[in-house]
XYZ file of C-alpha atoms in Angstrom:
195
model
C 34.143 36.267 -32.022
C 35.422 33.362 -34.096
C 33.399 30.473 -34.984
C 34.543 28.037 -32.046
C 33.914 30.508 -29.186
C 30.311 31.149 -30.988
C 30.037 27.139 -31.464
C 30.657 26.940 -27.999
C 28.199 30.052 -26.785
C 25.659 28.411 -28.886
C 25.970 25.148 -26.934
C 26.438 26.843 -23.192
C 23.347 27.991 -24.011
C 21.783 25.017 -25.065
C 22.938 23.558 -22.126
C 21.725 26.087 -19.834
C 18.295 25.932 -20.831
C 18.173 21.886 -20.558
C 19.586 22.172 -17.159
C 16.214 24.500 -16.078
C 13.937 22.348 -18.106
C 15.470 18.993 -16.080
C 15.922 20.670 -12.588
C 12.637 22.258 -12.905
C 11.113 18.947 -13.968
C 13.155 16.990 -11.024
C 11.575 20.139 -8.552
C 8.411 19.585 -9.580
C 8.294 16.228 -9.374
C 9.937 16.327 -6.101
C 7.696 19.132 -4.890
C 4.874 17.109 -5.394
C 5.287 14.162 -3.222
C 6.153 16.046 -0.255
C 2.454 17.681 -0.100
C 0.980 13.963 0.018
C 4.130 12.377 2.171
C 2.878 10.243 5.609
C 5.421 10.019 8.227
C 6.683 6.467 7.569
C 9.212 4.341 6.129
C 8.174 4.752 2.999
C 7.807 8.813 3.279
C 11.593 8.660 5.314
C 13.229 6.899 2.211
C 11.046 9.077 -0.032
C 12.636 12.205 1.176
C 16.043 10.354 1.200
C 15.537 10.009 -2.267
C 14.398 13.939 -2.360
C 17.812 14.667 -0.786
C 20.242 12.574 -3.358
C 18.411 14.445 -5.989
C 19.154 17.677 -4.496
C 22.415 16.849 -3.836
C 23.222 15.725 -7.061
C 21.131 19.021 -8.496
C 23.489 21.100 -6.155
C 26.301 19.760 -7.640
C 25.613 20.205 -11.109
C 25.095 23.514 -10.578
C 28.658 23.601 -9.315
C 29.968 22.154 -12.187
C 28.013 24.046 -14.384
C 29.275 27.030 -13.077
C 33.054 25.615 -13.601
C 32.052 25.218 -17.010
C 30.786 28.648 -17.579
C 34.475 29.396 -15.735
C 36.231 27.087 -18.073
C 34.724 28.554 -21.206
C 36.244 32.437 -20.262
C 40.094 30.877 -19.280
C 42.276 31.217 -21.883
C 46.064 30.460 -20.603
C 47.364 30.613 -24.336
C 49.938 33.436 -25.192
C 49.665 36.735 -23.232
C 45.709 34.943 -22.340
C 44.455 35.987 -25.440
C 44.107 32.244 -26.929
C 42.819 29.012 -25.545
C 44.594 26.236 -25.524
C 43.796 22.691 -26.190
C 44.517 22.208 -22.643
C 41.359 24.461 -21.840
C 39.118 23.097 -24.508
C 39.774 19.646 -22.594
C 39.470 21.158 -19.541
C 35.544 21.996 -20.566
C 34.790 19.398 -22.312
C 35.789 16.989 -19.451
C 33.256 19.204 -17.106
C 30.919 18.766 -19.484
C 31.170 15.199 -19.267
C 30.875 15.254 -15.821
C 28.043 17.521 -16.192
C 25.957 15.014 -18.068
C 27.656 11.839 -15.843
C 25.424 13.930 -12.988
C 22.452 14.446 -15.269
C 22.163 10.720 -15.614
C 22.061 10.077 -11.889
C 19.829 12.880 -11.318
C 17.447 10.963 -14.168
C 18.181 7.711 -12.554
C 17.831 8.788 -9.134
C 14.399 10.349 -10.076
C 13.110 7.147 -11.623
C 13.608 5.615 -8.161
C 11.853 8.775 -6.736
C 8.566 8.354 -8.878
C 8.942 4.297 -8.319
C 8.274 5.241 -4.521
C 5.841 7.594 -5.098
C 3.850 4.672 -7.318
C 4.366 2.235 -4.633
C 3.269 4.895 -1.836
C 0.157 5.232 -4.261
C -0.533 1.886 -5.257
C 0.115 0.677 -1.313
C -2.398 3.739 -0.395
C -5.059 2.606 -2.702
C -4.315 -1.466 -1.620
C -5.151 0.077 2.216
C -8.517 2.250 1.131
C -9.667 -1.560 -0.961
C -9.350 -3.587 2.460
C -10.588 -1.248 4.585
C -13.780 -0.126 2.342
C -14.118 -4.488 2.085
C -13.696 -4.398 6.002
C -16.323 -2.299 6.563
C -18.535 -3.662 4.164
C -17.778 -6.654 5.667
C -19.066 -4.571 8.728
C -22.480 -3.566 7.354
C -23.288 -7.148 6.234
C -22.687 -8.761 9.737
C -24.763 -5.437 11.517
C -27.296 -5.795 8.963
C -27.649 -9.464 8.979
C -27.960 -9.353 13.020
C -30.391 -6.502 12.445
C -32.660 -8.958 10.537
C -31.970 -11.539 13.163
C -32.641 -9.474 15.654
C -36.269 -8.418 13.939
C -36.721 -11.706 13.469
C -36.442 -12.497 17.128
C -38.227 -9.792 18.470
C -41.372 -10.811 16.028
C -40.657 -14.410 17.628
C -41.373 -12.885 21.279
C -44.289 -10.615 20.467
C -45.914 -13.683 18.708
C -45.047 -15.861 21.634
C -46.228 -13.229 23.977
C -49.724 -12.821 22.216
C -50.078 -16.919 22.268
C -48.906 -16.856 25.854
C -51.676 -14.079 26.833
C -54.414 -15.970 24.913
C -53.048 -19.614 26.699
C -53.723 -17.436 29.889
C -56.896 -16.258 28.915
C -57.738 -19.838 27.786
C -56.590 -20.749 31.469
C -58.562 -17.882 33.401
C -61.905 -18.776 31.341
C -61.139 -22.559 31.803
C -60.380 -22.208 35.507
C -63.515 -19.721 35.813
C -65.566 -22.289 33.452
C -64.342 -24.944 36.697
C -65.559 -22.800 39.110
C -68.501 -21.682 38.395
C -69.969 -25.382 37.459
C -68.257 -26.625 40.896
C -70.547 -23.474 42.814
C -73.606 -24.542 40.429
C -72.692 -28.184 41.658
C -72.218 -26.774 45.454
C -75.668 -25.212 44.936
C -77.732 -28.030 44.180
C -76.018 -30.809 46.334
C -76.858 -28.273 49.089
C -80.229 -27.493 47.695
C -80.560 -31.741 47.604
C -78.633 -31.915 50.709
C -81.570 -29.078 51.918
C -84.601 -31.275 50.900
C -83.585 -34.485 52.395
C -83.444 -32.542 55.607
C -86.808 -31.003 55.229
């Protein structure tokens, strides 16, 4: 093997192994969301995004795999040699391989700018609603108290109103028994004069 084939088998293999580490990465990340992902219009252009990155994904793979094809073609004399032609021809899918690598990092920046705004949104929602229903326990607590306070109001107004009537009953039976005392002796005077 002479030293540019082995220069370049060095690099395919270089290249090969950053490709898993960023797909796997761009899966991962990808993989994640979609556990978590509401059916909205922020989960729809979420898994849009998903999509582009698998699309782009699927065709680096494709290219990567004209590479690898590119590196074995040799079209020099009898095919033994490579030409410059060929060594152009690889290094311009290589170019196009990491053109696609920068739009799969790009694209997954968006991806994880959704996902933050999806979580930052989510956690916006869970504030207002846990202010809501504190909001919630302060008015049923507060009418609670009112509402104690009232019923204290009736039982006190029930216990003067019970005592008024008692007041009235004795007062009323106070009346009546001086106006039969009263009955009794104008009728015992009443009795006398007669006599």
């Amino acid at each position: 093997m002479n030293p540019l084939e082995l220069h370049w088998t060095r690099k395919t293999k270089m290249y090969k192994l950053l490709i898993l580490f960023v797909t796997s990465c761009c899966l991962y990340l990808a993989g994640t969301g979609h556990a978590h992902a509401n059916i909205t219009a922020d989960s729809i252009s979420f898994e849009d995004q998903r999509a582009r990155i698998n699309e782009l994904l699927d065709a680096r793979s494709k290219r990567f795999g004209d590479f690898d094809e590119s590196l074995l073609k040799k079209t020099g004399i009898f095919g033994i040699f490579k030409t410059t032609a060929d060594m152009q021809r690889s290094i311009d899918i290589l170019k196009e391989i990491v053109i696609t690598d920068n739009n799969i990092f790009i694209e997954t920046k968006k991806l994880i700018d959704i996902k933050d705004y999806q979580s930052e949104r989510n956690a916006a929602l869970a504030k207002e609603y846990d202010d809501q229903v504190t909001a919630y326990m302060k008015t049923v607590s507060k009418l609670q108290q009112e509402n104690d306070k009232l019923r204290t109001e009736i039982e006190s107004l029930d216990t003067s109103e019970q005592q008024s009537n008692m007041a009235l009953y004795l007062a009323v039976g106070i009346i009546l028994s001086l106006l039969f005392v009263i009955y009794q002796r104008f009728s015992k005077k009443r009795l006398k004069k007669v006599t």
